[in-house]
Coordinates of C-alpha atoms in Angstrom, one line a residue:
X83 CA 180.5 -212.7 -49.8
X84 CA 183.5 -215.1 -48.8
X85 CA 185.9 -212.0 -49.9
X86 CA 183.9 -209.6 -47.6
X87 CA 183.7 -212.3 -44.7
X88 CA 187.6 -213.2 -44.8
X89 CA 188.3 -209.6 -45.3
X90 CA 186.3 -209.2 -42.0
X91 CA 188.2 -211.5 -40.2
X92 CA 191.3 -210.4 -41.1
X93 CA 190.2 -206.7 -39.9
X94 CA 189.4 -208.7 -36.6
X95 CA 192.9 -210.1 -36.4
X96 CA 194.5 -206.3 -37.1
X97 CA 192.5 -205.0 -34.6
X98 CA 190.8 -203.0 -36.6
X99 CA 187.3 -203.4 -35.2
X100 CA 185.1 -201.0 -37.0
X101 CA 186.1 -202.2 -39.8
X102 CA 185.4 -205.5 -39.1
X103 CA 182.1 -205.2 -38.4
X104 CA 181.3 -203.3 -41.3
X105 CA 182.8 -206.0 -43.2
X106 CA 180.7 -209.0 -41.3
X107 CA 177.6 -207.1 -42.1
X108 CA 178.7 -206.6 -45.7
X109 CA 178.8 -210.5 -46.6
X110 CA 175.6 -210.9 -44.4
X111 CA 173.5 -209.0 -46.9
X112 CA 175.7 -210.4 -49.9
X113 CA 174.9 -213.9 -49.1
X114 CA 171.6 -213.3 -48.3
X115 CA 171.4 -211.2 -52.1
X116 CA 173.0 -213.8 -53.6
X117 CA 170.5 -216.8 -51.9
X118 CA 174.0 -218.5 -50.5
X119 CA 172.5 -219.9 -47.4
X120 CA 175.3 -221.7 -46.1
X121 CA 177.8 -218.8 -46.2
X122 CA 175.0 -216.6 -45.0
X123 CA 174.8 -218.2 -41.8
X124 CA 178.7 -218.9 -41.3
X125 CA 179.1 -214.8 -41.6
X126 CA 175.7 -214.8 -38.5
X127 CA 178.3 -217.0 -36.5
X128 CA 181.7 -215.3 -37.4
X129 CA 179.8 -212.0 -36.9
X130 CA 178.0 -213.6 -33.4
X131 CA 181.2 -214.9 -32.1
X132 CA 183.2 -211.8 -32.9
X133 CA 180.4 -209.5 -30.7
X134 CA 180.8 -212.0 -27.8
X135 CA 184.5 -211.6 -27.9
X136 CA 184.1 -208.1 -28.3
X137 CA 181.7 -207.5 -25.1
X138 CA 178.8 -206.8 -27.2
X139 CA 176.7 -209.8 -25.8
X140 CA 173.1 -209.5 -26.6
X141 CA 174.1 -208.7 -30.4
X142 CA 175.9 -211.5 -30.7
X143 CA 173.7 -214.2 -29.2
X144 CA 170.9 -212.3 -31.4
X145 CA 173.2 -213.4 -34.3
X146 CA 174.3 -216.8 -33.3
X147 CA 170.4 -217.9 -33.2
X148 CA 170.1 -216.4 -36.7
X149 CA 173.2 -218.6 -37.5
X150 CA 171.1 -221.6 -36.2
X151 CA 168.0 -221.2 -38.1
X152 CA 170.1 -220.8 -41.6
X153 CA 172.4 -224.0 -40.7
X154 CA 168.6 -225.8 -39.8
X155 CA 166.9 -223.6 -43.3
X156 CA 170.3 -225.1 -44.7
X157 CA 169.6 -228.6 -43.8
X158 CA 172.9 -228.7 -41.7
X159 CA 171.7 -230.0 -38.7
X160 CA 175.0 -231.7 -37.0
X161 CA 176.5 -227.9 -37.7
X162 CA 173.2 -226.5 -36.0
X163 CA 173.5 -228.7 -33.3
X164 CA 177.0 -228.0 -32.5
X165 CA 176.8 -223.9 -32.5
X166 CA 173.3 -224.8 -29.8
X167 CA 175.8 -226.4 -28.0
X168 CA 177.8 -223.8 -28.1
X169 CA 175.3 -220.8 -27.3
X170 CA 173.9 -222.8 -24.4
X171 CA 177.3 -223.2 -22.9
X172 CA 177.8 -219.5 -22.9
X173 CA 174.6 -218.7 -21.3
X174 CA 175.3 -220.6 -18.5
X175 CA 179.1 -219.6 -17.9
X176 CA 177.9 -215.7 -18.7

């Protein structure tokens, strides 16, 4: 999962978009297969973040609330705090 997630972002950083999201949604599920919570929701946010930049905003506020709910599942709740704070900030500037 951490290979498919950096692999993801480095696809991002190429410009290689497709490929990127193929890759964010590959450690998704091999996180969630593997019961690694914590990475499970870091690839949500990468993933939710990367559909914001990328125009493709109601995907990726729909992952960056499932982020939040695995950082809170996780017990991470200064992390879960932090990305709220984030999400509500875009919602108001968007």
């Amino acid at each position: 999962n951490k290979s498919k997630l950096l692999q993801a972002e480095l696809h991002y950083l190429d410009g290689h978009l497709n490929l990127a999201e193929v890759a964010y949604k590959a450690s998704i599920v091999s996180a969630r297969e593997h019961k690694f919570l914590h990475e499970e929701a870091l690839a949500y946010e990468l993933y939710g973040r990367f559909c914001l930049e990328n125009q493709m905003v109601d995907q990726g506020v729909k992952q960056l609330n499932i982020a939040l709910d695995k950082y809170k599942q996780w017990g991470a709740m200064k992390k879960a705090e932090e990305l709220q704070h984030f999400i509500d900030a875009y919602e108001i500037s968007t």
